[in-house]
Coordinates of C-alpha atoms in Angstrom, one line a residue:
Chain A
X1 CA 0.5 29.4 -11.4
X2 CA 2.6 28.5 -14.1
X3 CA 1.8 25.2 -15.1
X4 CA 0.6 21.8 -14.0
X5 CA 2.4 18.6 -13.0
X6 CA 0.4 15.0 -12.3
X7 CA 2.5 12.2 -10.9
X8 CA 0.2 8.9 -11.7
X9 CA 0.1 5.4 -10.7
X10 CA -0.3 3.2 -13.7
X11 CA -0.9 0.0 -11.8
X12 CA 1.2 -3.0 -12.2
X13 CA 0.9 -3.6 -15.6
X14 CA -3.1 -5.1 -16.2
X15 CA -5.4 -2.2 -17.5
X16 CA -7.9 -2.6 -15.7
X17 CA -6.4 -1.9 -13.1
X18 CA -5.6 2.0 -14.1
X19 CA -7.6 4.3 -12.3
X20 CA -10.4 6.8 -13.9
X21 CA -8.6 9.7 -12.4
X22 CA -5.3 8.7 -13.8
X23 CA -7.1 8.1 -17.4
X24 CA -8.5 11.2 -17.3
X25 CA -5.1 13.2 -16.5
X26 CA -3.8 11.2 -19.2
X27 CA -6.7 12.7 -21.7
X28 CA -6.5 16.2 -20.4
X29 CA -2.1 15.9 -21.0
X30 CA -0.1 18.0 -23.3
X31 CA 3.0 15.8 -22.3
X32 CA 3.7 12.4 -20.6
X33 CA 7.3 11.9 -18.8
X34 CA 8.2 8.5 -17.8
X35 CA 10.5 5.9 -17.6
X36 CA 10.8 4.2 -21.0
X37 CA 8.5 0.8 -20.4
X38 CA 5.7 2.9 -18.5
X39 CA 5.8 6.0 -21.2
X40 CA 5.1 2.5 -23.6
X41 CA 2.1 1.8 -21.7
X42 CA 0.3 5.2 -22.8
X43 CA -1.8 5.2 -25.9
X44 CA 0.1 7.9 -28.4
X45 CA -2.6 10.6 -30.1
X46 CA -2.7 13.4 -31.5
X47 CA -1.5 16.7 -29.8
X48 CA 0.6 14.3 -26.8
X49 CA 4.1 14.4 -26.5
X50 CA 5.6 11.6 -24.6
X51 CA 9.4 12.0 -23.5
X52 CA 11.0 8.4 -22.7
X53 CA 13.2 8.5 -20.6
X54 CA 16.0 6.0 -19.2
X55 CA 16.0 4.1 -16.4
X56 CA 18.2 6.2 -13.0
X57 CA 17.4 10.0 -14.1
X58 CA 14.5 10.7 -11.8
X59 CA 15.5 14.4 -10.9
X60 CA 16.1 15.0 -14.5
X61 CA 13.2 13.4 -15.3
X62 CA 11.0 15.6 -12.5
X63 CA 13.1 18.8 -13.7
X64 CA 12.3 17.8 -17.4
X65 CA 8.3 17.8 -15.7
X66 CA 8.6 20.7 -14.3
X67 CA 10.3 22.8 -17.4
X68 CA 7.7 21.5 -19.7
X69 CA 4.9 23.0 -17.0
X70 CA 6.5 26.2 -16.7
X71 CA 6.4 27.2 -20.1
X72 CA 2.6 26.1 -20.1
X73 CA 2.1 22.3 -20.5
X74 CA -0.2 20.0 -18.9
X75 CA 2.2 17.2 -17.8
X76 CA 2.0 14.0 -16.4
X77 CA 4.6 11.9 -15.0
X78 CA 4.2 8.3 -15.1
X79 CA 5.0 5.3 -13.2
X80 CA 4.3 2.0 -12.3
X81 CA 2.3 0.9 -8.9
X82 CA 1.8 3.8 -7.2
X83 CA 4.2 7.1 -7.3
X84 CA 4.1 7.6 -3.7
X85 CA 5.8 3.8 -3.3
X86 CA 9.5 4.0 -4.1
X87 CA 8.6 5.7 -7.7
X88 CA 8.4 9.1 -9.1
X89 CA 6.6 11.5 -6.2
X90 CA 9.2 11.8 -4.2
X91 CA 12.0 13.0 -7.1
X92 CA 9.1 15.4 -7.9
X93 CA 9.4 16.8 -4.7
X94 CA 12.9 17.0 -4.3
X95 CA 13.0 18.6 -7.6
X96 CA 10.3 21.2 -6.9
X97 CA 12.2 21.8 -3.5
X98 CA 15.6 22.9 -5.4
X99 CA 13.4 25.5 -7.8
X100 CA 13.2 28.7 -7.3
X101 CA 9.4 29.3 -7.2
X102 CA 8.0 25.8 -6.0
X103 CA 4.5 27.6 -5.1
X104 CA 4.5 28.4 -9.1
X105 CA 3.4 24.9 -10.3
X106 CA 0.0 23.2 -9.7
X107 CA 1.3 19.7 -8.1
X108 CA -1.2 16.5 -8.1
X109 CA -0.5 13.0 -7.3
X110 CA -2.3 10.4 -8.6
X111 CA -2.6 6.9 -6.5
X112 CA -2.3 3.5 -8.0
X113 CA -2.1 0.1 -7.6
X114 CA 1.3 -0.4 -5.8
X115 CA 2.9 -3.9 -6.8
X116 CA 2.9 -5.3 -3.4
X117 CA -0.8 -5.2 -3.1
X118 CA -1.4 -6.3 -6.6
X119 CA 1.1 -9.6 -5.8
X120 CA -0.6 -9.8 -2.4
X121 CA -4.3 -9.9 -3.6
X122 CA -2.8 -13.0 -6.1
X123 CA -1.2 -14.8 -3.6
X124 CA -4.5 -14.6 -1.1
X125 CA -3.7 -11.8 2.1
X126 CA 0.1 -12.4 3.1
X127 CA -0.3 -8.4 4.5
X128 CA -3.5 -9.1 5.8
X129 CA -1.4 -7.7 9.8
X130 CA 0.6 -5.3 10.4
X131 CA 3.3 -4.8 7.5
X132 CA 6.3 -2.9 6.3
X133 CA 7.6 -2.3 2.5
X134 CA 11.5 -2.2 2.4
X135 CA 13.2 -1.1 -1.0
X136 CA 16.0 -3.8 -1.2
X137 CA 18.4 -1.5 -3.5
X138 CA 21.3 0.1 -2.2
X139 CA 21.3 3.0 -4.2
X140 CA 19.9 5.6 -2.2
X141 CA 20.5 3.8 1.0
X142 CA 23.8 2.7 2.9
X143 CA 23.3 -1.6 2.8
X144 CA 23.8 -1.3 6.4
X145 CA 20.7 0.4 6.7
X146 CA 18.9 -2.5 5.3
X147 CA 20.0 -5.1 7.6
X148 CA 19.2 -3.4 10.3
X149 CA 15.6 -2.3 9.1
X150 CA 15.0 -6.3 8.0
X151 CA 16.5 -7.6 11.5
X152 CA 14.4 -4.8 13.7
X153 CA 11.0 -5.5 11.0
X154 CA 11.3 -9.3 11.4
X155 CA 11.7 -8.9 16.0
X156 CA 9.1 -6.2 15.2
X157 CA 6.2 -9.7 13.6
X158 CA 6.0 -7.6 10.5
X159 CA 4.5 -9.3 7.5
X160 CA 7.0 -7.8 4.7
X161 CA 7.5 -6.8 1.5
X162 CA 9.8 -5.9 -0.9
X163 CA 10.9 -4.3 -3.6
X164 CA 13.5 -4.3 -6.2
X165 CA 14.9 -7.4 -4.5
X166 CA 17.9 -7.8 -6.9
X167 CA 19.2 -7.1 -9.8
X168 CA 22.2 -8.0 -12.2
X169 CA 24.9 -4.8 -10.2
X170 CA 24.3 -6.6 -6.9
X171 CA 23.2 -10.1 -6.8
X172 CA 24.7 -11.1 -3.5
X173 CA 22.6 -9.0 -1.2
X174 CA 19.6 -10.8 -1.5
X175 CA 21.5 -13.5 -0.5
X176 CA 22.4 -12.1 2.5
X177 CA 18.8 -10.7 3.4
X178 CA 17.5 -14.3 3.1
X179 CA 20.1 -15.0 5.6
X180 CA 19.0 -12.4 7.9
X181 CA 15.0 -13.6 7.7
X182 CA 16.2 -17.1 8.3
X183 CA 18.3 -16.5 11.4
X184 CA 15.3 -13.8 12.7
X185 CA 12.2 -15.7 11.7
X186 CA 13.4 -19.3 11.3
X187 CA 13.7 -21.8 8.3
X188 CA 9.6 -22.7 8.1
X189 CA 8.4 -19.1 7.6
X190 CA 6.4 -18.2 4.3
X191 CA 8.2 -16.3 1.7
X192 CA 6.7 -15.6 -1.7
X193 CA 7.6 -14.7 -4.9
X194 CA 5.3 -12.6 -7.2
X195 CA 7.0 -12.2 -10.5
X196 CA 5.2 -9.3 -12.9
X197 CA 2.1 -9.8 -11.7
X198 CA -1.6 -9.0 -13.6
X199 CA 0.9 -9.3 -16.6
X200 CA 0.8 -12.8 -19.0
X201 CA 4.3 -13.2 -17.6
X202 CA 2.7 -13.9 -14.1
X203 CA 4.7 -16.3 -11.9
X204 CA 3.6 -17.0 -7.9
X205 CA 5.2 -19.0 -5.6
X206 CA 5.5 -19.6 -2.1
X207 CA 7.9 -22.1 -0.4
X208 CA 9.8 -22.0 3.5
X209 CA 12.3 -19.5 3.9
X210 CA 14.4 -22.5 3.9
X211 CA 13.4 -23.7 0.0
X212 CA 13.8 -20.3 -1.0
X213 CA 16.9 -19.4 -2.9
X214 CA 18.3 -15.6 -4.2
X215 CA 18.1 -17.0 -8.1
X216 CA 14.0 -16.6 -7.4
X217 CA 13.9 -12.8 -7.4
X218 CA 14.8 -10.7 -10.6
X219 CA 14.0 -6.6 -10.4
X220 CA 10.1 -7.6 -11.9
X221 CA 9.7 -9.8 -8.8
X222 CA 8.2 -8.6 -5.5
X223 CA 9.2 -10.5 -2.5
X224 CA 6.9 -11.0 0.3
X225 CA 7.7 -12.8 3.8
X226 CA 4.9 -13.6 6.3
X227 CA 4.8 -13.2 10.0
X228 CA 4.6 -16.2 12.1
X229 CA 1.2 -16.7 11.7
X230 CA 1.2 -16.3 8.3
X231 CA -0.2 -19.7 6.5
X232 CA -1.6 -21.5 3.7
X233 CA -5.3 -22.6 2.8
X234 CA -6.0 -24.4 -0.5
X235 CA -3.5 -22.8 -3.7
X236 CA -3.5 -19.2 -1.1
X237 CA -1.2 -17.5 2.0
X238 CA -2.5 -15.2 4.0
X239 CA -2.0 -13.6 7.3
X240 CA -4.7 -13.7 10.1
X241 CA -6.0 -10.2 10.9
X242 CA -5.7 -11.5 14.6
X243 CA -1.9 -11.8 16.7
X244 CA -1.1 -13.1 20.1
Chain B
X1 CA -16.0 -25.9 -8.1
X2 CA -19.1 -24.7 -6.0
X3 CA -19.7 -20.8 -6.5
X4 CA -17.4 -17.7 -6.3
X5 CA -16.6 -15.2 -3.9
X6 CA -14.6 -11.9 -5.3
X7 CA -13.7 -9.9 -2.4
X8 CA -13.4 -6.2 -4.0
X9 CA -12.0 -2.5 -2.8
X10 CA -14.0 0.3 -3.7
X11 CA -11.0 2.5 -2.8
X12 CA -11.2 5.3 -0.5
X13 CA -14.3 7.2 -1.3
X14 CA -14.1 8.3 -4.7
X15 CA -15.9 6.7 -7.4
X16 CA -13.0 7.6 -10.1
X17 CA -10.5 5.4 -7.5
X18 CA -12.4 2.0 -8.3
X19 CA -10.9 0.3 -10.3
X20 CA -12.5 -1.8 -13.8
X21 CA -11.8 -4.8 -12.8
X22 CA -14.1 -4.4 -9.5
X23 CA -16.8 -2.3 -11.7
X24 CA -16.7 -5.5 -14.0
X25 CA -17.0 -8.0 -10.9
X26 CA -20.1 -6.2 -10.0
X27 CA -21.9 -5.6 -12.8
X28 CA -21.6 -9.3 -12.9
X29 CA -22.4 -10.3 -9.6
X30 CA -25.7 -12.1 -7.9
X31 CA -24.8 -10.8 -4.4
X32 CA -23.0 -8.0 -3.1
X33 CA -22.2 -8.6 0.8
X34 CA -20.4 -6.1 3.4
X35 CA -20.2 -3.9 5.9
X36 CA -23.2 -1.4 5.2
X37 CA -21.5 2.3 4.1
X38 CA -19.6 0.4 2.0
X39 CA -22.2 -1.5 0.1
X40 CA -24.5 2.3 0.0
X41 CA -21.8 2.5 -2.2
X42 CA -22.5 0.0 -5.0
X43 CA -25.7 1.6 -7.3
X44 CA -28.0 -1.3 -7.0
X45 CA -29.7 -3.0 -10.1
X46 CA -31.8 -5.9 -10.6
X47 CA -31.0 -9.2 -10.8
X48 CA -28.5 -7.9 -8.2
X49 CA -28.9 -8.3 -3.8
X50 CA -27.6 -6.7 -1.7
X51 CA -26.6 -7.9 2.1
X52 CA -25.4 -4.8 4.3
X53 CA -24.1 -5.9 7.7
X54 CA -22.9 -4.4 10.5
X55 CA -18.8 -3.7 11.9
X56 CA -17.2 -6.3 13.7
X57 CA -18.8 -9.6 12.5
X58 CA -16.3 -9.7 9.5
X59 CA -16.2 -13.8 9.9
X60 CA -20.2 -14.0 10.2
X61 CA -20.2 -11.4 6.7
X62 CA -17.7 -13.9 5.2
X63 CA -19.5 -17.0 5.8
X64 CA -22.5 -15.4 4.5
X65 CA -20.7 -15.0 1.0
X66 CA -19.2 -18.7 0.8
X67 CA -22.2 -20.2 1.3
X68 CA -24.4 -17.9 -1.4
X69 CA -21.4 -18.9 -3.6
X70 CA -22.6 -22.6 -2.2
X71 CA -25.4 -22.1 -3.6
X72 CA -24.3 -20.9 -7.4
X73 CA -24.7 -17.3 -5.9
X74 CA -21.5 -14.6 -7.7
X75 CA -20.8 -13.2 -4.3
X76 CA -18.9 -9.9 -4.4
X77 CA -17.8 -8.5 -0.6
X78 CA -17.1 -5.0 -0.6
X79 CA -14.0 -3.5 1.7
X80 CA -13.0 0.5 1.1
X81 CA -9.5 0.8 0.5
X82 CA -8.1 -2.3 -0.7
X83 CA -9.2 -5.7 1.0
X84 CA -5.9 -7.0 1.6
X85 CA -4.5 -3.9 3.7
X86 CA -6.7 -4.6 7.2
X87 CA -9.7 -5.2 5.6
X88 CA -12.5 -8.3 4.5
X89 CA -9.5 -10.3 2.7
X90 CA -8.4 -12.1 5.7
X91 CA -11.2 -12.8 7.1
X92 CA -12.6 -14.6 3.9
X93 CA -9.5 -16.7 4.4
X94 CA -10.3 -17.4 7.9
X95 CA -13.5 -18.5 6.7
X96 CA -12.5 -20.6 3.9
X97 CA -9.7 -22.2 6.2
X98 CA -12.7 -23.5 8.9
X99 CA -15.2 -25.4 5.8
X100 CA -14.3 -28.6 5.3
X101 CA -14.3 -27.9 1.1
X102 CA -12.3 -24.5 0.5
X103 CA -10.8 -25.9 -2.7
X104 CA -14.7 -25.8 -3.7
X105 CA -14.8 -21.8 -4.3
X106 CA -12.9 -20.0 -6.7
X107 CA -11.9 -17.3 -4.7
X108 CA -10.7 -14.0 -5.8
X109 CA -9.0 -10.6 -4.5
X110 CA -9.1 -7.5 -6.4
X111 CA -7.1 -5.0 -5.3
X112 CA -8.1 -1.4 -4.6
X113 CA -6.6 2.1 -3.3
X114 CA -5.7 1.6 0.6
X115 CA -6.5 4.9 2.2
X116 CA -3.2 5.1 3.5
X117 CA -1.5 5.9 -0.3
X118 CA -5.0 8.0 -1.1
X119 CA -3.8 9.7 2.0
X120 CA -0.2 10.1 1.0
X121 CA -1.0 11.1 -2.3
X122 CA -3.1 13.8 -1.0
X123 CA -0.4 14.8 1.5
X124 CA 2.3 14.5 -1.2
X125 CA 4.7 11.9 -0.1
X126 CA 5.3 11.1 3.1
X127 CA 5.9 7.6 2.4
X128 CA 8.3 8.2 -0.3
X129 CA 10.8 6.0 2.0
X130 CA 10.5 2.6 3.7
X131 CA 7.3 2.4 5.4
X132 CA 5.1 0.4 7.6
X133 CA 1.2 0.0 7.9
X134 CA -0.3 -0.8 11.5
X135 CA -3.4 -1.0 12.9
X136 CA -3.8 0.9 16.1
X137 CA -6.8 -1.2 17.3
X138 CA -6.3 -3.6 19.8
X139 CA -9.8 -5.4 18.9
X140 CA -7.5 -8.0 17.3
X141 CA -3.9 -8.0 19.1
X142 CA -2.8 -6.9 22.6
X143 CA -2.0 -3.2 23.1
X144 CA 1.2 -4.8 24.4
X145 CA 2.2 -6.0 20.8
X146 CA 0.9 -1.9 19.6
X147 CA 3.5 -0.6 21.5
X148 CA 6.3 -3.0 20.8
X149 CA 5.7 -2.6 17.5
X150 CA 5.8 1.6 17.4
X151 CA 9.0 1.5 19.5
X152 CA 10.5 -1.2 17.1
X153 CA 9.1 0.7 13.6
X154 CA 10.0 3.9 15.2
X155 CA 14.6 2.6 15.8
X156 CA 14.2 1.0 12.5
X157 CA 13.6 4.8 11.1
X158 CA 10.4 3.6 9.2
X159 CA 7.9 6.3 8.1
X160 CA 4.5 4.9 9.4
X161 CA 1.0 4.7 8.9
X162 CA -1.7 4.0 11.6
X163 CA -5.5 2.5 10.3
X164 CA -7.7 2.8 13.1
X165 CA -6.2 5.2 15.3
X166 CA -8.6 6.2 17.8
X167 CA -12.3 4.5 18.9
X168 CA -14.8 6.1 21.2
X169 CA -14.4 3.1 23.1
X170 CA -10.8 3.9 23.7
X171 CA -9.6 7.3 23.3
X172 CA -6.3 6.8 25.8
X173 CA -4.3 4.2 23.5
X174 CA -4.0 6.8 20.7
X175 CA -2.7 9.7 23.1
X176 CA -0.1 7.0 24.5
X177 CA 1.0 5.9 20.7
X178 CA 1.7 9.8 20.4
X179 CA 4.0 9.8 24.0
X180 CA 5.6 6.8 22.5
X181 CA 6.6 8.4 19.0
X182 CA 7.0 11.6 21.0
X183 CA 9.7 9.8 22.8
X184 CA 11.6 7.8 19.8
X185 CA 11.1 10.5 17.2
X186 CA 11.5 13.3 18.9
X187 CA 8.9 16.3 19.2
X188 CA 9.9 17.8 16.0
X189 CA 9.2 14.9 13.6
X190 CA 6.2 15.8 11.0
X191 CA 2.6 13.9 11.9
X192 CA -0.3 14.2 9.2
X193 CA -3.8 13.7 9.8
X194 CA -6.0 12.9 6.8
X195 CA -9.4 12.5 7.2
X196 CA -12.2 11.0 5.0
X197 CA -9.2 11.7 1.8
X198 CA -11.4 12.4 -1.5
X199 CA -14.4 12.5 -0.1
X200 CA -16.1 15.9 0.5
X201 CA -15.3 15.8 3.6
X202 CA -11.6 15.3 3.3
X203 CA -9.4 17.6 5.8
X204 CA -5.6 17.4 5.6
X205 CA -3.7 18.9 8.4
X206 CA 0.3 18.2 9.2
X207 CA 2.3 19.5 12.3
X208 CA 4.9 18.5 14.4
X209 CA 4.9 15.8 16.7
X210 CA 5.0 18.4 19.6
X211 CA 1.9 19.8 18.4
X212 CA -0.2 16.7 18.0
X213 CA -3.1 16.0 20.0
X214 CA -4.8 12.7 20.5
X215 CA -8.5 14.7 19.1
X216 CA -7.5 14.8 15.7
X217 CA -8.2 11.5 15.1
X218 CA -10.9 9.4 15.0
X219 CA -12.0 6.0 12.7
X220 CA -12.0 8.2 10.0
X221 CA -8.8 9.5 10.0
X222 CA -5.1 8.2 8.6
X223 CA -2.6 9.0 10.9
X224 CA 1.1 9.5 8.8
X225 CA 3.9 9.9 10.5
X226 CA 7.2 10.7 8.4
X227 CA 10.8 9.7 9.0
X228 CA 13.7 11.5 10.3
X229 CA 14.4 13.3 6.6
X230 CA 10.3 14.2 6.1
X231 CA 10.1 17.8 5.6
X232 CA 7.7 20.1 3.9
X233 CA 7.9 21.5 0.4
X234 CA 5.4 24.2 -0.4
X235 CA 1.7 22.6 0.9
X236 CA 3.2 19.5 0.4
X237 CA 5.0 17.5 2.9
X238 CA 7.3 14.4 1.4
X239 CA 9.9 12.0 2.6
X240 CA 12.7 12.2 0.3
X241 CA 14.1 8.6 -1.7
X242 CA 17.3 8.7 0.2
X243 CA 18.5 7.9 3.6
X244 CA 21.8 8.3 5.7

């Protein structure tokens, strides 16, 4: 066994919301990996190495992991929400598959918060029935792909979330999924939008897929879409664990 | 404003998953209500009572807690996992939605580690990829709506993840859910059966679809079942971040 690599869920950005376990890994760490803004988020001392990264290297980055493990080091890899959920355990695995000796490295992930449960436990219980979690972002995924997963998800009476909804490269997609949702679920269904949540830049707000416009979302913003039960009591949405 | 209600996940069975925030709304609470293995699980102190119940009378548990809080009682109810993902969340809201003063409780969610991502994590990560959550039980929904919704999630090349698989009470649906996937997927797609994941009773076992049998699973267990691009990587088994 060469070395250790930890893959850990930070949370969506509140503190108290960081696990034990991940703490812990964090204490016991001779390096920390990351994207920039989570690397940020660990306290520097003594004897830890952190290595920022930019934003769109996650095989470097888990190859970076890796090399530091190999010679000896105790690394953890951070990111936001949870690392299983559209984050960094996945380019861990792919970058452990293309080694040579992949049995040589001691592999734990970490859970954490993921962001659409931290945005649905402020909204109330939009996911409260069954649910899917679509990333939005073409990047590793033909945009074909996506309309068909959001038309077959909305026949399906999913509840839905998403992630990285839209961003600055491609700001005409999200258009066209609100589009889709409105032709497949109709103009009064719930959508909200959860902007950086447990952070003190925390926006909520849920309107009809008919108020809702693409200019809502920004790549800090989880979108999530109700099914056809999905309602509001008092300042809260949720979804009834119950379905005809 | 009359009382409060925080409805809290311990996470999936290990104390180093909860989070501060619920450690914080307990040590400050007056009443601590839910379903009884999961309150065994809060360390009980004085000043502090403690109101175990039994499964299926969610509704009954969650009037219970709005009207301590009626009373000036600090209600906590206590779901594993996280309350929002099939869980006591809802059914607060149901609850809430039925008194004629809901806008008298402040009302609170605090998210917690779903078994499903403890599960992943401890798998690797299978649901590295768009994914959906369902709830195999037909307590709350027509097995009808089960089905439609596997066949639907299954075209739409989602990897999944089933809460309540199998129930003494109906051990048939589960082995029909696996004919089903059997028959969409394919018999060589990758299933994982995590039970009771960081406890010490934890067992983690992943085969192919082929291979599956409807005895793996019972309430315990998180069925995971991967996409088309899931493969294995040492002990691991992951779903990689791109698709075709």
């Amino acid at each position: 066994m060469s070395g250790c690599v930890a893959v850990a869920g930070l949370g969506p950005g509140d503190d108290r919301l960081v696990t034990d376990e991940v703490r812990a890994a964090l204490a016991d760490a001779t390096d920390v990996v990351g994207y920039l803004p989570y690397v940020a988020r660990v306290a520097p001392r003594e004897g830890l190495i952190l290595h920022p990264s930019d934003n769109r290297v996650e095989l470097d980055r888990a190859n970076l992991a890796l090399d530091i493990a190999a010679e000896g080091g105790r690394v953890v890899i951070v990111s936001s929400g949870d690392p299983g959920v559209f984050a960094m355990a996945s380019a861990l695995f792919e970058a452990l598959e293309r080694r040579s000796d992949p049995d040589a490295f001691e592999i734990r992930v970490l859970p954490g918060i993921t962001a659409m449960l931290a945005a649905a436990a402020r909204l109330g219980a939009p996911l409260g029935h069954d649910f899917c979690a679509i990333n939005l972002s073409d990047n590793l995924k033909p945009w074909d792909l996506v309309e068909h997963r959001l038309k077959l998800a909305a026949q399906a009476g999913f509840a839905m979330a998403f992630y990285n909804p839209r961003s600055k490269s491609r700001p005409h997609q999200f258009a066209r999924a609100l589009d889709i949702l409105r032709q497949e679920c109709g103009p009064d269904r719930l959508i909200s939008f959860a902007r950086a949540v447990t952070t003190p830049e925390e926006r909520l707000e849920t309107m009809t897929l008919a108020e809702a416009m693409p200019e809502m979302a920004d790549m800090r913003t989880m979108v999530l879409v109700g099914n056809a039960d999905t309602r509001r009591v008092g300042q809260f949405v949720y979804t009834p664990r119950s379905a005809r």
